[in-house]
XYZ file of C-alpha atoms in Angstrom:
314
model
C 29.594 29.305 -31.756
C 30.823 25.837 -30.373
C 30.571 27.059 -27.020
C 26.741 27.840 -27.496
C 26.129 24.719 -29.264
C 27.968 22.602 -26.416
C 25.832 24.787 -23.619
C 22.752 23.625 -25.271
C 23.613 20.289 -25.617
C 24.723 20.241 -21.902
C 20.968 21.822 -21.131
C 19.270 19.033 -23.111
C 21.420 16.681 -21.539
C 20.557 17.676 -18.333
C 16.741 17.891 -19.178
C 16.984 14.801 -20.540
C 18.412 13.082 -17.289
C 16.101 14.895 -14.957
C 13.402 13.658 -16.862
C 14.182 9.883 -16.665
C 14.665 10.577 -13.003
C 11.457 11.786 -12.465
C 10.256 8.918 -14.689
C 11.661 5.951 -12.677
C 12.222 7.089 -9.374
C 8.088 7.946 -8.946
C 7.275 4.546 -10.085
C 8.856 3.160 -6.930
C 6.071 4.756 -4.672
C 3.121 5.459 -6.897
C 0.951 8.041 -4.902
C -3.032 8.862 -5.705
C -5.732 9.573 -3.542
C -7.792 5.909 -2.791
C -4.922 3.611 -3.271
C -3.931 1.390 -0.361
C -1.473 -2.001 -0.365
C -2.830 -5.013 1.720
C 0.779 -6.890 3.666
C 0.902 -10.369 5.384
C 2.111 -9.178 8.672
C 4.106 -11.170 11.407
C 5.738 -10.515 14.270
C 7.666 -12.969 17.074
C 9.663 -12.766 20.430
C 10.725 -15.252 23.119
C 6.747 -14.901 24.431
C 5.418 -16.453 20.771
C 4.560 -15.459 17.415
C 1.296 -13.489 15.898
C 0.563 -12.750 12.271
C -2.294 -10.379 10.995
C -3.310 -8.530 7.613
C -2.087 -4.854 7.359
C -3.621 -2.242 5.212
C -1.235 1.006 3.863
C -3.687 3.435 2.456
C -3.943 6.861 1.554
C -6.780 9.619 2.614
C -6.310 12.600 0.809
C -3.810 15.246 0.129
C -2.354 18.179 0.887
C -0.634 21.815 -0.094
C 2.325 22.520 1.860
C 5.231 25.233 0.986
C 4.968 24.587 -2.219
C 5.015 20.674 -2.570
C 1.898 18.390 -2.652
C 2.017 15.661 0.309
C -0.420 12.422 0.300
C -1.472 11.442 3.676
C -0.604 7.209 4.765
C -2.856 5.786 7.354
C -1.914 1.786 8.327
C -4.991 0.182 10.486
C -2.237 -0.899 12.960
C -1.697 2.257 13.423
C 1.790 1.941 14.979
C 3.292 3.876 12.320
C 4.913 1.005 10.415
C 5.424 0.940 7.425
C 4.250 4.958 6.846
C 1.879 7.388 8.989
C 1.939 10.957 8.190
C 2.518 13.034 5.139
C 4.757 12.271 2.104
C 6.116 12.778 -1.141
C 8.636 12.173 -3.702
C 10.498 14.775 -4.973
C 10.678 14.958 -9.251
C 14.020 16.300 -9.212
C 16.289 14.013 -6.193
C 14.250 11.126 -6.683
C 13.761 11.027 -2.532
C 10.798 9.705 -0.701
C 9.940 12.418 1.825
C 8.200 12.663 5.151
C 6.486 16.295 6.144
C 7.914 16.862 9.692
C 6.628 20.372 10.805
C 9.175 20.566 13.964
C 12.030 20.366 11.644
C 13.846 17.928 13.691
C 16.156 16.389 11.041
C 18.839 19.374 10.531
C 19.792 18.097 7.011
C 16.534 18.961 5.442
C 13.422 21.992 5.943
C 10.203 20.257 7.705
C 11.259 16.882 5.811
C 12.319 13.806 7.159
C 14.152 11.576 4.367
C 12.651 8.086 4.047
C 14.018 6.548 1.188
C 16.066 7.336 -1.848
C 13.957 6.173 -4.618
C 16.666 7.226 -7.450
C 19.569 5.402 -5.060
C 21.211 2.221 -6.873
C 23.382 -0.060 -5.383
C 26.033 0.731 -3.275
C 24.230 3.956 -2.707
C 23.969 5.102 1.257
C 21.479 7.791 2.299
C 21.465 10.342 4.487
C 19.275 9.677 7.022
C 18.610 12.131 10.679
C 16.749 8.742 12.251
C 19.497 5.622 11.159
C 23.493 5.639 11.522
C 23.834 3.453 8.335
C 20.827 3.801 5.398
C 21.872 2.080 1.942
C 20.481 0.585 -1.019
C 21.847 -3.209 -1.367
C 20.542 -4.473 -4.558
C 19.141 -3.483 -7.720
C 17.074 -6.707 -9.311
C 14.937 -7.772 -11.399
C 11.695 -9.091 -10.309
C 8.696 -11.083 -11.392
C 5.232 -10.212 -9.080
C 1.796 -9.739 -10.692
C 2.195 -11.195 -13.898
C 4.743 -8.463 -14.309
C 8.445 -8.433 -15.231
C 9.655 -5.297 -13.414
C 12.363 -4.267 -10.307
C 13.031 -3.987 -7.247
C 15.069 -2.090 -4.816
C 16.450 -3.055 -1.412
C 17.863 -1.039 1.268
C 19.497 -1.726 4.695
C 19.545 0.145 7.703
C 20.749 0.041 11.002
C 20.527 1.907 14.280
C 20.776 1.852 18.155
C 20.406 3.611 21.424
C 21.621 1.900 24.690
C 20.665 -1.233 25.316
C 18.891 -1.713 22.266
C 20.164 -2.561 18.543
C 17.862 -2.710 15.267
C 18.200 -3.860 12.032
C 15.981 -4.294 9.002
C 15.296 -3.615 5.116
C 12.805 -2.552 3.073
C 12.140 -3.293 -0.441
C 10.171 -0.749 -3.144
C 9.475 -2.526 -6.434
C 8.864 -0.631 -9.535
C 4.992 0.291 -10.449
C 3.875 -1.227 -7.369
C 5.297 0.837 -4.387
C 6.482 -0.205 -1.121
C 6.901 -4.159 -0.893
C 8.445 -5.678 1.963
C 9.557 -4.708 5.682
C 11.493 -6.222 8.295
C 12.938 -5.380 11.897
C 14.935 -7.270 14.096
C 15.709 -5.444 17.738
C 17.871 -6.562 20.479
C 18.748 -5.695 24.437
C 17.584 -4.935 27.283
C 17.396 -8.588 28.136
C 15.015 -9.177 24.903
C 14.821 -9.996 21.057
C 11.988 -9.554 18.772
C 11.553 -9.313 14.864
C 8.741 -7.635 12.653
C 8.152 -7.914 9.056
C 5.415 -6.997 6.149
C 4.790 -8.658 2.731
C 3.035 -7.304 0.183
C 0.339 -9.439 -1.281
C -2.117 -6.883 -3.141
C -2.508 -3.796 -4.399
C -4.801 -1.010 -5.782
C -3.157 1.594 -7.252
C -4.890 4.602 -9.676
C -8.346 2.322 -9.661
C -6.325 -1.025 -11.473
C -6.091 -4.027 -8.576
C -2.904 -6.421 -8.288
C -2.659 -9.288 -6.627
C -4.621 -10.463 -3.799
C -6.681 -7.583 -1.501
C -8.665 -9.289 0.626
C -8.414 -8.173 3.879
C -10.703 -10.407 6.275
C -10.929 -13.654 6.854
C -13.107 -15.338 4.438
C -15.348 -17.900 7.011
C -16.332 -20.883 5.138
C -20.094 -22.542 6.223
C -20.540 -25.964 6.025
C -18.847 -28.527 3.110
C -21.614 -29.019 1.184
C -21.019 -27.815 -2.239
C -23.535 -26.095 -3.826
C -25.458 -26.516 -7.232
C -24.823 -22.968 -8.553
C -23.410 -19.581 -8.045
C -25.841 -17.202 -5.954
C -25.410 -14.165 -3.628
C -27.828 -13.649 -0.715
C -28.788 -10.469 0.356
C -26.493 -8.823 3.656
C -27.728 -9.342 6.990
C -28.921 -7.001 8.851
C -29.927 -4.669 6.076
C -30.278 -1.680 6.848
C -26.963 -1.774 8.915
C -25.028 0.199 11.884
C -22.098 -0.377 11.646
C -21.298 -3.312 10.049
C -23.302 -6.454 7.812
C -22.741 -10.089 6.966
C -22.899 -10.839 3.129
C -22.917 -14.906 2.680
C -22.104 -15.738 -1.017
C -21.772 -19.739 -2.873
C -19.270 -20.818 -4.975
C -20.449 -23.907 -7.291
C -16.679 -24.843 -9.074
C -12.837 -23.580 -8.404
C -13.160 -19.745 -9.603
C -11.106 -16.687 -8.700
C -13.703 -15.175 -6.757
C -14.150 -11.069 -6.418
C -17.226 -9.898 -4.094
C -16.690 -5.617 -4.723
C -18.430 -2.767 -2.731
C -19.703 0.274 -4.223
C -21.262 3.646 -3.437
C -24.353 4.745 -4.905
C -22.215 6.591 -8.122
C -20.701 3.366 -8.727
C -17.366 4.373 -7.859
C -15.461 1.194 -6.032
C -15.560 1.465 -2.309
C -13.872 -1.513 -0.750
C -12.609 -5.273 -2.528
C -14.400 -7.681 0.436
C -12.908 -10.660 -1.793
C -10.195 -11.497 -4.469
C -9.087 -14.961 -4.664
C -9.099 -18.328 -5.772
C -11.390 -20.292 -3.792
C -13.051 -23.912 -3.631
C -16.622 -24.846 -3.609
C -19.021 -23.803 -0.905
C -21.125 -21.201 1.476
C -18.681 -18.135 2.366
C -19.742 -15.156 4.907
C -17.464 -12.138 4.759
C -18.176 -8.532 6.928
C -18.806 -5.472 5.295
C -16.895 -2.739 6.197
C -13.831 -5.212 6.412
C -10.219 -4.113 8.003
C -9.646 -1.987 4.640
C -11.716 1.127 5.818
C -10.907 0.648 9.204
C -9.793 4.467 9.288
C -12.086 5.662 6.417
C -15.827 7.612 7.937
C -18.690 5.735 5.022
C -21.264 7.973 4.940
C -24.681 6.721 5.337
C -26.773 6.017 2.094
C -26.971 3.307 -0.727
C -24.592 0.795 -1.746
C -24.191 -2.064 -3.786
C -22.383 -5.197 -4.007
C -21.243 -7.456 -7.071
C -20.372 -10.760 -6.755
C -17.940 -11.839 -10.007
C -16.525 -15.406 -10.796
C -13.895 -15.160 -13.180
C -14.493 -11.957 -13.948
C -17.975 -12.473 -15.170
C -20.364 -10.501 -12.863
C -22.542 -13.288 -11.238
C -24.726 -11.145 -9.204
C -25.320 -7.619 -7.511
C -27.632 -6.589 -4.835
C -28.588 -3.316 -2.843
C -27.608 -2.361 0.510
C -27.973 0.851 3.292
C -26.026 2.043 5.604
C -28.072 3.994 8.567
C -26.208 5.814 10.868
């Protein structure tokens, strides 16, 4: 009789871990169809320095032997910080890639990215890095939100060259930060990302913008107005010119003809004035719009100031 009791204390046990696993360790890379993360990018060498906005997003998913895989697209489209198919396993608590040609040997058609359920001290088995571990465990502060974050080092080489780097995941919010330093060859360069905004599941964090925001003139204006986009209709892409009368966090939103959100041209704090954005911005760079009927909503504080109609002709 004790033995039974024990063996089903054991399985709730178990259960009971594997379920706080799959808990936490999905947090750290939230996955739905639509969400994308907007990074301050930079990069330098001995020739100069450039820095850019980056947009992670994902397109749509997929069925494969028997696991569900989201597709990441970046618009630099140099496969940093994700391109391809990936998922995170309920039960390890791994961040998977889908790799078809099976080239890592320690895992079926999957490349290991991360291990989301790794704590500190942790090192991962990785087929693409000699040395993969998680370096810190921390609390963190980002959004508004008190939540964690979780840093890993790698490190790898082939002759001449040497790279290191780390990435950082942080709890509800997904992939964070990325950085790469190579050397050789007669050369040294480094590469980073930072995340500064977020949409994940339809709620938006931080700041998304994703083009620059051009500022007309410094004359500040009596009142809040948004002027119809220029050209309308458009092929492939329209000017929408907005003013701002006092200091507001500003949001100018894009949506399709069901009202469902189709791009965030705008969300920040800005001063006074006559602003121009472009619509589609660097955020659909990747993503086909269909032709048809959308609208645009210009919101100050989060009261809606202003909406107007717009088509796309193709």
């Amino acid at each position: 009789m004790k033995k039974i009791i024990f063996l089903i204390y054991l399985i709730l046990f178990t259960s009971k871990i594997l379920n706080s696993l799959d808990t936490n360790s999905l947090k750290y890379m939230p996955m739905h169809v639509g969400d994308y993360w907007v990074y301050n990018g930079h990069a330098s060498s001995f020739s100069g320095g450039s820095n850019w906005i980056d947009v992670l997003s994902i397109q749509f998913c997929r069925y494969v032997n028997n696991h569900i895989y989201y597709y990441f697209t970046t618009t630099n489209n140099n496969g940093y910080p994700f391109k391809g198919y990936y998922r995170v396993d309920s039960l390890t608590g791994s961040l998977y890639k889908y790799d078809s040609t099976g080239s890592c040997n320690y895992y079926h058609n999957e490349i290991l990215s991360d291990s989301l359920a790794a704590i500190n001290g942790d090192s991962i088995k990785n087929c693409n890095t000699s040395i993969y571990k998680c370096t810190s465990v921390t609390n963190l502060l980002i959004f508004g939100d008190s939540t964690i974050k979780k840093s890993f080092y790698y490190y790898f080489s082939y002759i001449p060259y040497t790279h290191t780097g780390s990435k950082n995941f942080i709890r509800m919010y997904g992939f964070s930060y990325y950085s790469s330093s190579s050397t050789g060859g007669g050369s040294a360069g480094s590469y980073s990302l930072t995340l500064k905004g977020c949409k994940i599941n339809g709620i938006v964090y931080g700041d998304t913008s994703t083009v620059g925001i051009n500022k007309i003139g410094n004359i500040i204006p009596d009142n809040f107005s948004l002027s119809q986009n220029y050209p309308n209709p458009f092929n492939p892409s329209t000017s929408i010119k907005y003013q701002i009368a006092d200091s507001k966090f500003v949001r100018l939103v894009v949506y399709d003809i069901l009202g469902k959100e189709v791009a965030t041209l705008v969300n920040e704090k800005l001063q006074p004035g006559e602003y121009e954005v472009q619509f589609p911005n660097v955020q659909l760079a990747n993503v086909q719009l269909p032709s048809g009927v959308y609208f645009y909503s210009l919101f100050a504080d989060g009261e809606r100031m202003d909406t107007k109609k717009m088509l796309m002709i193709k």
